[in-house]
mmCIF file of C-alpha atoms in Angstrom:
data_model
loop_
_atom_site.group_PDB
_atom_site.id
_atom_site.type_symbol
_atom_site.label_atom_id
_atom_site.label_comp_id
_atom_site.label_asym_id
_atom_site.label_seq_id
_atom_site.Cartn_x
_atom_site.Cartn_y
_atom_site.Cartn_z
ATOM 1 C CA UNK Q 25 -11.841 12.110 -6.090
ATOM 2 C CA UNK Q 26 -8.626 9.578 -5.102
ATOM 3 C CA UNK Q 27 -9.007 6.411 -3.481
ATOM 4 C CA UNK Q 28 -10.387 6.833 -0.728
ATOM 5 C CA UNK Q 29 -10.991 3.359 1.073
ATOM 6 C CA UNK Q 30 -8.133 3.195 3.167
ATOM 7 C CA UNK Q 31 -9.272 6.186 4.623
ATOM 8 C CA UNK Q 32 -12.643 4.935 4.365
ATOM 9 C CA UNK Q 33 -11.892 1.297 6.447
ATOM 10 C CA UNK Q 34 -9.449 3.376 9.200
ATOM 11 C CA UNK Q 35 -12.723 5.947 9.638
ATOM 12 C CA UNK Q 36 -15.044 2.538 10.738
ATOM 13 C CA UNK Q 37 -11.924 1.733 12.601
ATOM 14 C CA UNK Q 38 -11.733 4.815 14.707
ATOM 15 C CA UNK Q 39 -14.228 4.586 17.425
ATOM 16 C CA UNK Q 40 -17.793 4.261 18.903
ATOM 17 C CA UNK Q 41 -20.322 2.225 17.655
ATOM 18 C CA UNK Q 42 -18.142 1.869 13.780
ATOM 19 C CA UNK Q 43 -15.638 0.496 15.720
ATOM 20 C CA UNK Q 44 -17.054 -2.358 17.247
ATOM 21 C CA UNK Q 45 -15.420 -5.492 15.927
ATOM 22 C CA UNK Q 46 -17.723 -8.250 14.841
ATOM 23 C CA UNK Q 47 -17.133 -10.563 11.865
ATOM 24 C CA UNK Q 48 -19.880 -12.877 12.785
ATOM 25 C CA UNK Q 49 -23.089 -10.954 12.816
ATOM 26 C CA UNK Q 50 -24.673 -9.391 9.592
ATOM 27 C CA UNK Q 51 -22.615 -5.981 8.907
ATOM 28 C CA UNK Q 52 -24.374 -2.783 9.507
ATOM 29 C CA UNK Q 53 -25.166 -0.587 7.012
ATOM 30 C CA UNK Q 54 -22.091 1.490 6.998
ATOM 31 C CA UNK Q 55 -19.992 -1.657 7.201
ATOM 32 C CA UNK Q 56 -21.877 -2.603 4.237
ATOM 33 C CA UNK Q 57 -20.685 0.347 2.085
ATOM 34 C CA UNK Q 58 -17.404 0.077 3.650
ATOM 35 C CA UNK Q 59 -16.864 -3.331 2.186
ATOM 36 C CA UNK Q 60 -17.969 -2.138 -1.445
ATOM 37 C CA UNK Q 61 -15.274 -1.212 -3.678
ATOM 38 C CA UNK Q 62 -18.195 0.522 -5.881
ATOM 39 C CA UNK Q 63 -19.086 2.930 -2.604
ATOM 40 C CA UNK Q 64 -15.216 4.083 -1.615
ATOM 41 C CA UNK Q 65 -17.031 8.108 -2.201
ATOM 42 C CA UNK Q 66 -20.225 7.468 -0.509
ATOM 43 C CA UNK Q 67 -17.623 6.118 2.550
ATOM 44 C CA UNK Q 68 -15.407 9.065 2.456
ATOM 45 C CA UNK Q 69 -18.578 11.160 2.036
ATOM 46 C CA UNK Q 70 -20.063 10.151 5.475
ATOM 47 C CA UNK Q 71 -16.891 10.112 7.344
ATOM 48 C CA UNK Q 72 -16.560 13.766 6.131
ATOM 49 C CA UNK Q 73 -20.063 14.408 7.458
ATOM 50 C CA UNK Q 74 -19.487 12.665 10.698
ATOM 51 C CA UNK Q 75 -22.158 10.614 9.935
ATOM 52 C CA UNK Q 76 -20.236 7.089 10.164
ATOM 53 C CA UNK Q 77 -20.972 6.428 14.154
ATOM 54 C CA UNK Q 78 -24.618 7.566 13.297
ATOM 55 C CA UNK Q 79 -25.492 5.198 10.942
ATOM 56 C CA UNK Q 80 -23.277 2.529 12.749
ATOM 57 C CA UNK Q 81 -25.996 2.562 15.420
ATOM 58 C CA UNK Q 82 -29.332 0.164 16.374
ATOM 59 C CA UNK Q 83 -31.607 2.354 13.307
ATOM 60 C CA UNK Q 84 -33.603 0.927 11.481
ATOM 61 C CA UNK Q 85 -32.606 2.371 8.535
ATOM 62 C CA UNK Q 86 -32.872 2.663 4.485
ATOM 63 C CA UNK Q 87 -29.688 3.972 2.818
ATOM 64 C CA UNK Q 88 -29.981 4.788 -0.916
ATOM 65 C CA UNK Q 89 -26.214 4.475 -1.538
ATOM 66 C CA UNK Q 90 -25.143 6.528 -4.515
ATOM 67 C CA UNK Q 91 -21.982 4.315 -5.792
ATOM 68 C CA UNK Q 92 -18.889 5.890 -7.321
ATOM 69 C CA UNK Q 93 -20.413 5.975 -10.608
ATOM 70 C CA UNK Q 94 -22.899 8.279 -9.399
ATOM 71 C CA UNK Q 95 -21.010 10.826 -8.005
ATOM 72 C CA UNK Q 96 -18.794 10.536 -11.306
ATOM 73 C CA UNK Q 97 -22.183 12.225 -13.140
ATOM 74 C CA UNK Q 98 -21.777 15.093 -10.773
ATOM 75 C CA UNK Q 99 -20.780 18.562 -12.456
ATOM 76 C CA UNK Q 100 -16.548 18.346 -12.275
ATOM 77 C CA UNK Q 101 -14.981 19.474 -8.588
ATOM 78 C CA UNK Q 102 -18.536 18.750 -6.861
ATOM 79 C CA UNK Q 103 -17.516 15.928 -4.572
ATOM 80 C CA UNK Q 104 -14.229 17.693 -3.561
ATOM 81 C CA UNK Q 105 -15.544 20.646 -2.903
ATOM 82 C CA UNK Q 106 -18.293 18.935 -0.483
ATOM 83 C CA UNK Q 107 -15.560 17.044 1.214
ATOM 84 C CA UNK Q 108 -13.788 20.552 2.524
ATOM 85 C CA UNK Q 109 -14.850 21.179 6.008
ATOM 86 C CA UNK Q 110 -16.316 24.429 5.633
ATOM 87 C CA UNK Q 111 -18.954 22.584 3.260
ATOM 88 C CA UNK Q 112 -19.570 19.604 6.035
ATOM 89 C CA UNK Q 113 -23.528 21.258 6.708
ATOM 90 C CA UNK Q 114 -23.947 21.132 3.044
ATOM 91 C CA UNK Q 115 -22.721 17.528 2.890
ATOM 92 C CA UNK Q 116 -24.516 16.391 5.584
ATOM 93 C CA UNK Q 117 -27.721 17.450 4.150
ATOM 94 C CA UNK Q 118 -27.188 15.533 1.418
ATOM 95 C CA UNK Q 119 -26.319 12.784 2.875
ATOM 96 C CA UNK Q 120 -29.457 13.055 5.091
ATOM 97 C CA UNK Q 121 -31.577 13.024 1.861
ATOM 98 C CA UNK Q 122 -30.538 9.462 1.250
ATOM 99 C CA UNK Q 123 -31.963 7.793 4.270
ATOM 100 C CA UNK Q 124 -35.131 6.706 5.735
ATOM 101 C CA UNK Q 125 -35.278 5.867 9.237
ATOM 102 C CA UNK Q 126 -37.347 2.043 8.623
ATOM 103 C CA UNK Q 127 -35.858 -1.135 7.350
ATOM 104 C CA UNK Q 128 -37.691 -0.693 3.966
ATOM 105 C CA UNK Q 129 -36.944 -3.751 1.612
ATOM 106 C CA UNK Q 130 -38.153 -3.440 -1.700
ATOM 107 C CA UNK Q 131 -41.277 -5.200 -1.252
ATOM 108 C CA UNK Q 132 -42.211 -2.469 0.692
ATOM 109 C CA UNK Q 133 -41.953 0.104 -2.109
ATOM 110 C CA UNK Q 134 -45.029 0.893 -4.063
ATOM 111 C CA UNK Q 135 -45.452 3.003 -7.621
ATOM 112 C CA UNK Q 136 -45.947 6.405 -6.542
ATOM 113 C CA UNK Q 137 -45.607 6.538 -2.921
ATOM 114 C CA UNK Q 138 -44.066 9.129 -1.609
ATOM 115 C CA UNK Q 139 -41.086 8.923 0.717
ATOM 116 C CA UNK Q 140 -39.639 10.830 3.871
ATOM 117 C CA UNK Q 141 -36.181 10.970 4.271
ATOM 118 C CA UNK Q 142 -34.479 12.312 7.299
ATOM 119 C CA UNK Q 143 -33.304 15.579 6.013
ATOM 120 C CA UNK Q 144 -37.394 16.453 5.975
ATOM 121 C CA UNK Q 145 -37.463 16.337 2.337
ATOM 122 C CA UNK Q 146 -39.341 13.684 -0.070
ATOM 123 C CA UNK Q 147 -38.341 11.546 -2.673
ATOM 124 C CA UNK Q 148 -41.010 9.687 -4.977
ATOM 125 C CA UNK Q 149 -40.943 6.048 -5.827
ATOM 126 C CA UNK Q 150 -41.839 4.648 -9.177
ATOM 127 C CA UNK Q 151 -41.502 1.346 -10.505
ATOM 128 C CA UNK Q 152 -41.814 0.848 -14.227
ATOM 129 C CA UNK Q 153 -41.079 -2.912 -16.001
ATOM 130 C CA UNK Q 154 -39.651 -4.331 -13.515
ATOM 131 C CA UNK Q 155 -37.432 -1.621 -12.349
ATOM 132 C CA UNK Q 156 -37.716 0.139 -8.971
ATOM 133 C CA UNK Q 157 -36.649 3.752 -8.826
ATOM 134 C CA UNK Q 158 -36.234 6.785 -6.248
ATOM 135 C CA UNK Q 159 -36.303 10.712 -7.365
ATOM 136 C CA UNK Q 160 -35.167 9.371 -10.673
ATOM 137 C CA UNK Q 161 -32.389 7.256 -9.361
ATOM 138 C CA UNK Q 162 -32.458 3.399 -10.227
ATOM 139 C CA UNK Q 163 -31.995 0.886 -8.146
ATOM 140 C CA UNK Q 164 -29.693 -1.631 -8.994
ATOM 141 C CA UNK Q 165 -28.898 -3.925 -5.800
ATOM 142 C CA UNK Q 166 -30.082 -4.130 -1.984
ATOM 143 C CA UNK Q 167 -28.078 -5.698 0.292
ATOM 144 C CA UNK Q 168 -29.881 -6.569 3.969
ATOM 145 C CA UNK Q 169 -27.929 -5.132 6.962
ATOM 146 C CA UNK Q 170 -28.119 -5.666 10.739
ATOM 147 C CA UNK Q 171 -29.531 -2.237 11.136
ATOM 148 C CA UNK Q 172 -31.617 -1.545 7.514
ATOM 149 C CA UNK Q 173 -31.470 -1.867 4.163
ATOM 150 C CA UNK Q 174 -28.641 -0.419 1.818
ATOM 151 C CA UNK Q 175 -30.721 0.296 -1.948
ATOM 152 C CA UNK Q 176 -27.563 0.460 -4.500
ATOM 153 C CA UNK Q 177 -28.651 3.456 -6.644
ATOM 154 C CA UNK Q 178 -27.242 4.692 -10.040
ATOM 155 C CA UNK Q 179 -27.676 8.744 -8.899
ATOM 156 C CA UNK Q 180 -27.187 10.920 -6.097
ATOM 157 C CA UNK Q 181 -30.344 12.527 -4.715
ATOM 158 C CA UNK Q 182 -30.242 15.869 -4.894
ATOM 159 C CA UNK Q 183 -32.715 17.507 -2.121
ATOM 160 C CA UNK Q 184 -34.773 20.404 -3.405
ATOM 161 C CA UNK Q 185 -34.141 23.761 -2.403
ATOM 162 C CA UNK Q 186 -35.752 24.903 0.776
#
């Protein structure tokens, strides 16, 4: 996909809850991907979804934020095709798979446990030397938001087939 993040900081900009302008509080967690260079997709992703003002609002919530990277490993012409309109159910779905309505930090997290994510499908947590993952997907950052928790993660969840 192209560079998407000055499409992705005018989509915060465009209304509702996103829009609200506040550089002195802790940033939400879609203000938290919007000021990542390494989540430009993930950004362009929800505002495809309509998913920005959603996530913009009071939560709590848990985003496991697939970074650019991640989408990269994605069979060629995945991400583009998602992004079309007619796909936006599909996307949203997805998108749905990578959040948890509770401000979980990692702390929380326990080897095994398994977790519900909004879409009504579960992911499993396992932590092995060190390492915390989710459905296979490492983390490899969390950043605290006003609203959640944004887990960093090296792959995109892929929900299983209802």
């Amino acid at each position: 996909p192209t560079d998407t993040s000055d499409e992705s900081a005018a989509a915060v900009a465009q209304g509702d809850q996103a829009s609200v302008q506040d550089d002195v509080s802790q940033p939400d967690v879609v203000k938290v991907a919007v000021g990542s260079p390494d989540h430009t997709t993930l950004v362009a992703a929800l505002t495809a979804a309509d998913l920005v003002n959603s996530l913009a609002n009071a939560g709590p919530f848990t985003v496991f934020a697939p970074t650019n990277a991640a989408f990269d490993k994605l069979p060629a012409g995945t991400v583009d095709d998602l992004l079309k309109p007619e796909n936006k159910s599909k996307l949203k779905g997805i998108l749905h798979h990578h959040v948890t309505t509770s401000a979980l930090d990692v702390e929380y997290f326990q080897d095994g446990q398994s977790l519900g994510m909004v879409d009504g499908g579960r992911e499993t947590i396992t932590k092995k030397d060190g390492a915390f993952f989710i459905g296979g997907a490492k983390v490899i950052a969390s950043v605290r938001a006003s609203n959640g928790w944004v887990h960093v993660i090296d792959a995109v969840l892929v929900p299983a087939a209802k």
